[in-house]
Amino acid sequence: METGGNSLPSGPDGVKRKVSYFYDPEVGNYYYGQGHAMKPHRIRMTHALLAHYGLLQHMQVLKPTPARDRDLCKFHADDYVNFLRAITPETQQDQLRLLKRFNVGEDCPVFDGLYAFCQTYAGGSVGGALKLNQGGCDIAINWAGGLHHAKKCEASGFCYVNDIVLGILELLKVHERVLYVDIDIHHGDGVEEAFYTTDRVMTVSFHKFGDYFPGTGDIRDIGYGKGKYYSLNVPLDDGIDDESYQSLFKPIIGKVMEVYRPGAVVLQCGADSLSGDRLGCFNLSIRGHAECVRFIRSFNVPLLLVGGGGYTIRNVARCWCYETGVALGIEVDDKMPQHEYYEYFGPDYNLHVAPSNMENKNSRQLLDEIRERLLDYLSKLQHAPSAQFQERPPDTQLLEDDEDQDDGDDRWDPDSDMDSDDDRKPLPGRVKRECIESEPKNLAPTMMAIDEPSIKVEQDNLNKSSDQHTDMNS
């Protein structure tokens, strides 16, 4: 296997990328509840590492505009969005029928600020897609996003709103074809389902398969109708390591890029596929996980990076910090700088952690069979599909600070970004002001030749099985 992101090449892939990073300082305050595995605090920990490693000063730092009802309803059902907006911990006992209908309760609890949380993380992914569409950056990052299980009419697997689908719909306003790649340990079922019958979005998910949430993602699930062969699933077993993972990832994604030729890529970087995850059972190192980012980055296609699962939160922060460096083309030191969450990373206080000695249950023969079967599917795609636009929807308009009046090389001071965000003052001549993405305008839907996100035709109810417990979700 090639060395991971710790040794970025000096060739074409070594060229610096313009990166826009979306972060809301409030996101770490949301709390799913005592004992729940999903902890938004990990986003704040990641941000602290980015600040103290000095990476923020190499990116444009943006506070996302919260997604509005009508933005969320571009994919989600109106009554579901209305429910999310209205439900509170105090009123949930009066709404038991709706809680059951929308699958909100145990794995997806009602907590204070739930709807604002959804608006925040969805706003980051839509804002990132918009920034890419406008040519404002080469790579957009929203680590708060990546909640890939949410469905049109229900919550699932700790996910309420599917920010990925909403981001892809924004990208489709400009790009004829969008590729979605998912390296979370759980199958990216919500995104696959949304685009299962269209050739304008190809989905590729690498995941644990077999008696594991959500129970979908068989290698035989390849799309339907116009979408046949545009959904690919890579089913894996426990203990897969870096070398085995890349023996599938690079040839499959390389062939996808060759035959599909996407105009933009969305990469879901769920960190529960790392070794030692609280809910996971893979054995990837941070470098091996980040190699997926580096490989996709090397194609020089507009790229949206989003988060996802990850429940050993110190390792989630390590991973997404390192992958931000890979996106920027900057190698960060293994020795961690002092910061407010430093004690989380003892006793070694290093960025990287060694994978374990767990057994890799993915035999060479199994991996070869998976790779050959998926490459065979891809061989059935004669050429990249071409979509005829009847009329392109208008770009979402976001007002920002006039950057033409700023020094283009100005960036955040890493220390100032950790101060109280409301009281933050820019440092003249050196610090880029944090832009608050303003209210999008002119979002009325316009007809275009795109299959609407649809319910998977062959949907079974595996993801509704009775063993959907908190310790099985992402």
Coordinates of C-alpha atoms in Angstrom, one line a residue:
M1 CA 0.0 0.0 0.0
E2 CA 1.1 3.5 -0.7
T3 CA 2.0 5.6 2.3
G4 CA -1.0 7.4 3.6
G5 CA -1.6 11.1 4.0
N6 CA 1.5 11.4 6.1
S7 CA 3.7 11.6 3.0
L8 CA 1.8 13.8 0.5
P9 CA 3.4 13.7 -2.9
S10 CA 5.1 16.7 -4.4
G11 CA 3.6 16.1 -7.9
P12 CA 0.1 17.3 -9.0
D13 CA -1.5 16.1 -5.8
G14 CA 0.9 18.2 -3.8
V15 CA -0.6 21.4 -5.2
K16 CA -2.3 23.4 -2.5
R17 CA -6.1 23.4 -2.6
K18 CA -8.3 26.3 -1.6
V19 CA -10.3 24.9 1.3
S20 CA -13.5 26.3 2.9
Y21 CA -14.2 25.0 6.3
F22 CA -17.7 25.3 7.8
Y23 CA -18.0 25.4 11.6
D24 CA -20.6 26.7 14.0
P25 CA -19.2 27.2 17.6
E26 CA -22.5 26.2 19.1
V27 CA -22.5 22.7 17.5
G28 CA -20.6 21.1 20.4
N29 CA -23.2 22.2 22.9
Y30 CA -25.9 19.8 21.6
Y31 CA -26.3 16.7 23.8
Y32 CA -28.1 13.5 22.7
G33 CA -28.5 12.5 26.4
Q34 CA -26.7 10.5 29.1
G35 CA -25.1 7.3 27.8
H36 CA -25.8 8.0 24.2
A37 CA -22.9 7.2 21.9
M38 CA -23.3 10.2 19.5
K39 CA -21.5 13.2 21.0
P40 CA -21.4 16.4 19.0
H41 CA -18.7 17.6 21.4
R42 CA -16.3 15.7 19.1
I43 CA -16.8 18.5 16.5
R44 CA -15.6 21.1 19.0
M45 CA -12.6 18.9 19.9
T46 CA -11.7 18.6 16.2
H47 CA -11.9 22.4 15.9
A48 CA -9.6 22.9 18.8
L49 CA -7.0 20.6 17.2
L50 CA -7.3 22.5 13.9
A51 CA -6.8 25.8 15.7
H52 CA -3.8 24.7 17.7
Y53 CA -2.1 22.9 14.8
G54 CA -2.4 26.2 12.9
L55 CA -4.6 24.8 10.2
L56 CA -7.4 27.3 10.4
Q57 CA -5.1 30.1 9.1
H58 CA -4.7 28.1 5.8
M59 CA -8.5 27.9 5.2
Q60 CA -11.4 30.1 4.8
V61 CA -13.5 29.6 8.0
L62 CA -17.2 30.1 7.5
K63 CA -20.1 29.9 9.9
P64 CA -22.9 28.2 8.0
T65 CA -26.3 29.7 7.5
P66 CA -28.9 27.4 9.3
A67 CA -30.9 25.5 6.8
R68 CA -34.5 26.7 6.7
D69 CA -37.7 24.6 6.5
R70 CA -37.9 25.0 2.7
D71 CA -34.3 24.0 2.3
L72 CA -34.9 20.8 4.3
C73 CA -38.1 20.1 2.4
K74 CA -36.1 19.8 -0.9
F75 CA -35.7 16.2 0.3
H76 CA -37.6 15.6 3.5
A77 CA -41.4 15.4 3.8
D78 CA -43.1 18.6 5.0
D79 CA -44.9 16.8 7.9
Y80 CA -41.6 15.3 9.1
V81 CA -39.8 18.7 9.1
N82 CA -42.7 20.3 10.9
F83 CA -42.5 17.6 13.5
L84 CA -38.8 18.1 14.0
R85 CA -39.3 21.8 14.4
A86 CA -42.1 21.4 16.9
I87 CA -41.1 18.5 19.2
T88 CA -39.4 19.2 22.5
P89 CA -38.4 17.1 25.5
E90 CA -41.3 18.6 27.4
T91 CA -43.9 17.8 24.7
Q92 CA -42.8 14.4 23.5
Q93 CA -45.0 12.5 25.9
D94 CA -48.0 14.0 24.1
Q95 CA -46.7 13.0 20.7
L96 CA -46.2 9.2 21.1
R97 CA -47.9 8.4 17.8
L98 CA -45.8 10.8 15.8
L99 CA -42.6 9.7 17.6
K100 CA -43.3 6.2 16.5
R101 CA -44.2 7.2 13.0
F102 CA -41.0 9.2 12.5
N103 CA -38.8 6.7 14.3
V104 CA -37.8 9.3 16.9
G105 CA -37.2 8.1 20.5
E106 CA -34.4 5.7 21.5
D107 CA -31.6 5.8 19.0
C108 CA -32.7 9.2 17.7
P109 CA -33.8 10.9 21.0
V110 CA -35.6 14.2 21.4
F111 CA -33.2 16.7 23.0
D112 CA -33.0 20.4 23.6
G113 CA -32.2 22.3 20.4
L114 CA -32.8 19.3 18.2
Y115 CA -34.1 21.3 15.2
A116 CA -31.4 24.0 15.5
F117 CA -28.8 21.2 15.5
C118 CA -30.3 19.8 12.3
Q119 CA -30.4 23.2 10.7
T120 CA -26.7 23.8 11.6
Y121 CA -25.2 20.6 10.3
A122 CA -27.4 20.6 7.2
G123 CA -26.5 24.3 6.6
G124 CA -22.9 23.4 6.5
S125 CA -23.2 20.8 3.8
V126 CA -25.5 22.9 1.6
G127 CA -23.2 25.8 2.1
G128 CA -20.2 23.7 1.2
A129 CA -21.9 22.5 -2.0
L130 CA -22.8 26.1 -2.9
K131 CA -19.3 27.3 -2.3
L132 CA -18.0 24.5 -4.7
N133 CA -20.7 25.4 -7.3
Q134 CA -19.6 29.0 -7.2
G135 CA -15.9 28.1 -7.7
G136 CA -15.1 29.7 -4.3
C137 CA -13.1 26.7 -3.2
D138 CA -11.7 23.4 -4.4
I139 CA -12.6 21.5 -1.2
A140 CA -15.3 22.2 1.3
I141 CA -15.4 20.6 4.7
N142 CA -18.3 20.2 7.1
W143 CA -17.3 17.8 9.9
A144 CA -20.6 18.3 11.6
G145 CA -22.4 16.7 8.6
G146 CA -22.4 13.2 7.1
L147 CA -25.6 12.0 8.8
H148 CA -26.2 9.4 6.1
H149 CA -29.0 7.3 7.6
A150 CA -31.8 9.9 7.7
K151 CA -34.7 9.1 5.3
K152 CA -37.3 11.2 3.6
C153 CA -39.9 10.7 6.3
E154 CA -38.0 9.4 9.3
A155 CA -34.9 9.5 11.5
S156 CA -32.5 6.6 11.7
G157 CA -29.2 5.7 13.2
F158 CA -28.7 8.9 15.2
C159 CA -29.5 10.9 12.0
Y160 CA -32.5 13.2 11.7
V161 CA -31.9 15.2 8.5
N162 CA -29.8 13.9 5.6
D163 CA -27.4 16.8 5.0
I164 CA -25.6 14.7 2.3
V165 CA -28.7 14.3 0.1
L166 CA -29.4 18.1 0.5
G167 CA -25.7 18.9 -0.4
I168 CA -25.8 16.6 -3.5
L169 CA -29.1 18.2 -4.7
E170 CA -27.3 21.6 -4.5
L171 CA -24.3 20.2 -6.5
L172 CA -26.7 18.8 -9.2
K173 CA -27.7 22.3 -10.0
V174 CA -24.3 22.8 -11.7
H175 CA -22.9 19.3 -12.2
E176 CA -24.4 16.7 -14.4
R177 CA -23.0 13.8 -12.3
V178 CA -22.1 13.6 -8.6
L179 CA -20.2 10.8 -7.0
Y180 CA -20.9 9.9 -3.4
V181 CA -18.4 7.7 -1.5
D182 CA -19.0 6.5 2.1
I183 CA -16.2 5.1 4.3
D184 CA -18.3 5.0 7.5
I185 CA -18.4 1.4 9.0
H186 CA -22.2 1.5 8.5
H187 CA -23.9 1.3 5.1
G188 CA -24.8 4.7 3.7
D189 CA -28.4 3.6 3.3
G190 CA -30.2 6.9 3.3
V191 CA -28.1 8.4 0.5
E192 CA -28.3 5.3 -1.6
E193 CA -32.0 5.1 -1.2
A194 CA -32.5 8.7 -2.2
F195 CA -30.7 8.2 -5.5
Y196 CA -31.3 4.5 -6.2
T197 CA -33.2 5.1 -9.5
T198 CA -31.1 7.9 -11.1
D199 CA -27.8 7.8 -13.0
R200 CA -27.0 11.4 -12.0
V201 CA -25.6 10.3 -8.7
M202 CA -23.4 7.3 -8.2
T203 CA -23.2 6.0 -4.6
V204 CA -20.3 3.7 -3.4
S205 CA -20.4 2.5 0.2
F206 CA -17.6 0.5 2.0
H207 CA -19.1 -1.0 5.1
K208 CA -19.5 -3.8 7.6
F209 CA -22.1 -6.2 6.3
G210 CA -23.9 -9.1 8.1
D211 CA -25.9 -8.8 11.3
Y212 CA -25.0 -5.1 11.6
F213 CA -26.9 -1.9 11.4
P214 CA -28.7 -1.0 9.2
G215 CA -28.7 -4.4 7.6
T216 CA -28.6 -3.1 4.0
G217 CA -25.8 -2.8 1.5
D218 CA -25.5 -6.2 -0.1
I219 CA -23.1 -6.4 -3.1
R220 CA -26.1 -7.4 -5.2
D221 CA -27.8 -4.0 -4.6
I222 CA -26.8 -2.1 -7.6
G223 CA -29.6 0.4 -8.3
Y224 CA -32.8 0.2 -10.3
G225 CA -34.1 1.4 -13.6
K226 CA -32.0 4.3 -14.9
G227 CA -30.0 3.9 -11.7
K228 CA -28.9 0.3 -12.4
Y229 CA -25.2 -0.1 -11.8
Y230 CA -25.0 3.4 -10.3
S231 CA -25.2 2.1 -6.7
L232 CA -22.2 0.0 -5.6
N233 CA -21.8 -1.7 -2.2
V234 CA -18.6 -3.1 -0.8
P235 CA -19.5 -5.5 2.0
L236 CA -16.7 -6.1 4.5
D237 CA -16.1 -8.3 7.6
D238 CA -14.5 -7.5 10.9
G239 CA -10.9 -6.5 11.4
I240 CA -10.2 -5.1 7.9
D241 CA -6.8 -3.4 7.9
D242 CA -5.3 -0.6 5.8
E243 CA -3.7 -2.8 3.2
S244 CA -6.8 -4.9 2.6
Y245 CA -9.1 -1.8 2.5
Q246 CA -7.0 0.0 0.0
S247 CA -6.7 -3.1 -2.2
L248 CA -10.5 -2.5 -2.8
F249 CA -10.8 1.2 -2.4
K250 CA -8.2 2.4 -5.0
P251 CA -9.0 0.1 -7.9
I252 CA -12.8 0.5 -7.4
I253 CA -12.8 4.3 -7.0
G254 CA -10.1 4.7 -9.7
K255 CA -12.4 2.8 -12.1
V256 CA -15.5 4.8 -11.0
M257 CA -13.6 8.1 -11.7
E258 CA -12.6 6.8 -15.1
V259 CA -16.0 5.6 -16.3
Y260 CA -18.4 7.9 -14.5
R261 CA -16.4 11.1 -14.7
P262 CA -18.2 13.0 -11.9
G263 CA -18.3 16.8 -11.9
A264 CA -18.1 16.8 -8.1
V265 CA -17.4 14.2 -5.3
V266 CA -18.9 14.0 -1.8
L267 CA -16.9 11.9 0.6
Q268 CA -18.4 10.8 3.9
C269 CA -15.5 10.3 6.3
G270 CA -17.3 8.4 9.2
A271 CA -14.6 7.7 11.7
D272 CA -16.2 4.6 13.3
S273 CA -14.3 2.5 10.7
L274 CA -11.1 3.3 12.7
S275 CA -9.5 0.8 15.0
G276 CA -10.7 0.9 18.5
D277 CA -14.0 2.6 17.8
R278 CA -16.6 2.2 20.6
L279 CA -19.2 0.8 18.2
G280 CA -17.0 -0.3 15.3
C281 CA -15.2 -3.5 14.4
F282 CA -12.7 -2.5 11.7
N283 CA -9.0 -2.0 12.2
L284 CA -8.0 1.0 10.1
S285 CA -5.3 3.4 11.2
I286 CA -5.8 7.2 10.9
R287 CA -3.3 7.2 8.0
G288 CA -5.2 4.4 6.3
H289 CA -8.5 6.2 6.7
A290 CA -7.0 9.4 5.4
E291 CA -5.5 7.6 2.4
C292 CA -9.1 7.6 1.0
V293 CA -9.2 11.4 1.3
R294 CA -5.8 11.7 -0.3
F295 CA -6.7 9.4 -3.2
I296 CA -9.9 11.1 -4.1
R297 CA -8.2 14.5 -3.7
S298 CA -5.6 13.5 -6.3
F299 CA -8.3 13.6 -9.0
N300 CA -8.6 17.4 -8.7
V301 CA -12.4 17.3 -8.8
P302 CA -14.5 19.6 -6.6
L303 CA -14.8 17.8 -3.3
L304 CA -17.1 18.0 -0.3
L305 CA -15.8 16.3 2.9
V306 CA -18.3 15.5 5.6
G307 CA -18.2 13.7 8.9
G308 CA -20.4 10.9 10.0
G309 CA -20.1 8.2 12.6
G310 CA -17.3 7.9 15.2
Y311 CA -17.8 7.1 18.9
T312 CA -14.3 7.0 20.4
I313 CA -14.3 10.8 20.3
R314 CA -10.6 11.4 20.9
N315 CA -9.9 9.3 17.8
V316 CA -12.6 11.1 15.8
A317 CA -10.9 14.4 16.5
R318 CA -7.5 13.0 15.6
C319 CA -8.8 11.6 12.3
W320 CA -10.7 14.6 11.1
C321 CA -7.8 17.0 12.1
Y322 CA -5.4 14.8 10.1
E323 CA -7.7 14.6 7.2
T324 CA -8.1 18.4 7.1
G325 CA -4.3 18.6 6.8
V326 CA -4.5 16.1 3.9
A327 CA -7.1 18.3 2.2
L328 CA -4.8 21.3 2.6
G329 CA -1.7 19.4 1.5
I330 CA -0.1 20.0 4.9
E331 CA 1.6 17.3 7.0
V332 CA 0.9 17.8 10.7
D333 CA 3.2 16.7 13.5
D334 CA 2.4 13.5 15.4
K335 CA 3.2 15.3 18.7
M336 CA 0.0 17.1 19.7
P337 CA 0.2 20.7 20.8
Q338 CA -1.2 21.8 24.2
H339 CA -4.8 22.8 24.0
E340 CA -8.0 22.7 26.1
Y341 CA -8.8 19.1 25.5
Y342 CA -5.2 17.9 25.7
E343 CA -5.9 15.4 28.6
Y344 CA -8.3 13.4 26.3
F345 CA -5.3 12.2 24.3
G346 CA -3.1 10.8 27.1
P347 CA -0.9 9.0 27.9
D348 CA 1.0 9.5 24.7
Y349 CA -0.6 12.8 23.5
N350 CA 0.1 11.8 19.8
L351 CA -2.1 12.4 16.8
H352 CA -1.7 8.8 15.5
V353 CA -2.7 5.6 17.3
A354 CA -1.5 2.1 16.3
P355 CA -4.1 -0.3 15.0
S356 CA -4.8 -3.4 17.2
N357 CA -3.8 -7.0 16.6
M358 CA -7.4 -8.1 16.0
E359 CA -8.0 -10.8 13.4
N360 CA -8.7 -9.7 9.8
K361 CA -11.7 -11.8 8.8
N362 CA -11.5 -10.6 5.2
S363 CA -9.5 -13.2 3.3
R364 CA -7.5 -12.4 0.2
Q365 CA -9.9 -14.6 -1.8
L366 CA -12.9 -12.8 -0.5
L367 CA -11.4 -9.4 -1.3
D368 CA -10.5 -10.5 -4.8
E369 CA -14.0 -11.8 -5.4
I370 CA -15.5 -8.5 -4.2
R371 CA -13.2 -6.4 -6.3
E372 CA -13.7 -8.4 -9.5
R373 CA -17.5 -8.4 -9.1
L374 CA -17.6 -4.6 -8.7
L375 CA -15.2 -4.0 -11.5
D376 CA -17.5 -6.2 -13.6
Y377 CA -20.5 -4.1 -12.7
L378 CA -18.5 -1.0 -13.7
S379 CA -17.6 -2.6 -17.1
K380 CA -21.3 -2.6 -17.9
L381 CA -21.3 1.2 -17.9
Q382 CA -20.3 2.0 -21.5
H383 CA -19.8 5.7 -20.9
A384 CA -20.7 8.5 -18.5
P385 CA -24.4 9.4 -18.7
S386 CA -25.3 12.9 -20.0
A387 CA -28.2 14.7 -18.4
Q388 CA -30.2 17.2 -20.4
F389 CA -31.0 20.3 -18.4
Q390 CA -34.4 21.8 -19.3
E391 CA -33.7 24.8 -17.1
R392 CA -31.1 25.1 -14.4
P393 CA -32.3 26.1 -11.0
P394 CA -30.9 29.4 -9.8
D395 CA -27.8 29.4 -7.7
T396 CA -28.4 30.0 -4.0
Q397 CA -27.3 33.5 -3.2
L398 CA -25.2 34.0 -0.1
L399 CA -23.9 37.4 0.9
E400 CA -20.4 37.5 2.4
D401 CA -17.9 40.0 3.5
D402 CA -16.3 41.6 0.5
E403 CA -13.2 39.6 0.2
D404 CA -11.8 41.7 -2.6
Q405 CA -11.1 44.3 0.0
D406 CA -9.1 41.8 2.1
D407 CA -5.6 40.5 1.5
G408 CA -6.3 37.2 -0.3
D409 CA -3.7 35.5 1.9
D410 CA -5.2 36.7 5.2
R411 CA -6.2 33.8 7.4
W412 CA -7.5 33.2 10.9
D413 CA -5.2 33.7 13.8
P414 CA -5.3 30.2 15.4
D415 CA -5.4 31.5 18.9
S416 CA -8.2 34.0 18.3
D417 CA -10.5 31.3 17.0
M418 CA -10.7 29.6 20.4
D419 CA -11.8 32.7 22.1
S420 CA -15.5 33.4 22.8
D421 CA -16.9 33.3 19.3
D422 CA -19.3 36.1 19.9
D423 CA -16.6 38.4 21.1
R424 CA -14.0 37.5 18.6
K425 CA -12.2 40.5 17.0
P426 CA -10.2 40.2 13.8
L427 CA -6.5 41.0 13.8
P428 CA -6.0 43.8 11.2
G429 CA -3.9 42.8 8.2
R430 CA -3.6 39.1 9.2
V431 CA -6.8 37.5 10.1
K432 CA -9.7 36.7 7.7
R433 CA -13.0 37.7 9.1
E434 CA -15.3 34.8 9.8
C435 CA -18.1 35.0 7.2
I436 CA -21.6 34.3 8.4
E437 CA -23.4 32.7 5.4
S438 CA -26.4 34.9 5.0
E439 CA -30.0 33.8 4.2
P440 CA -30.1 32.0 0.8
K441 CA -32.4 33.7 -1.7
N442 CA -34.4 32.6 -4.7
L443 CA -34.7 28.9 -3.8
A444 CA -37.9 28.2 -5.6
P445 CA -37.7 24.8 -7.3
T446 CA -37.3 24.9 -11.0
M447 CA -37.9 21.9 -13.3
M448 CA -34.9 20.1 -14.6
A449 CA -34.3 16.6 -15.9
I450 CA -33.4 14.9 -12.7
D451 CA -35.0 12.0 -11.0
E452 CA -36.3 13.1 -7.7
P453 CA -34.8 11.4 -4.7
S454 CA -37.0 8.3 -4.4
I455 CA -37.7 5.5 -2.1
K456 CA -35.7 2.4 -2.9
V457 CA -37.9 0.2 -5.1
E458 CA -36.8 -3.1 -3.6
Q459 CA -36.9 -1.8 -0.1
D460 CA -37.2 -4.4 2.6
N461 CA -37.6 -3.6 6.2
L462 CA -34.2 -4.9 7.4
N463 CA -33.4 -1.4 8.8
K464 CA -36.6 -1.6 10.8
S465 CA -35.6 -4.8 12.6
S466 CA -36.1 -5.2 16.3
D467 CA -32.4 -5.2 17.1
Q468 CA -31.8 -1.6 16.3
H469 CA -30.2 -0.7 19.6
T470 CA -28.0 2.2 20.3
D471 CA -24.9 0.1 20.3
M472 CA -25.4 -0.9 16.6
N473 CA -25.9 2.6 15.0
S474 CA -23.8 5.3 13.6

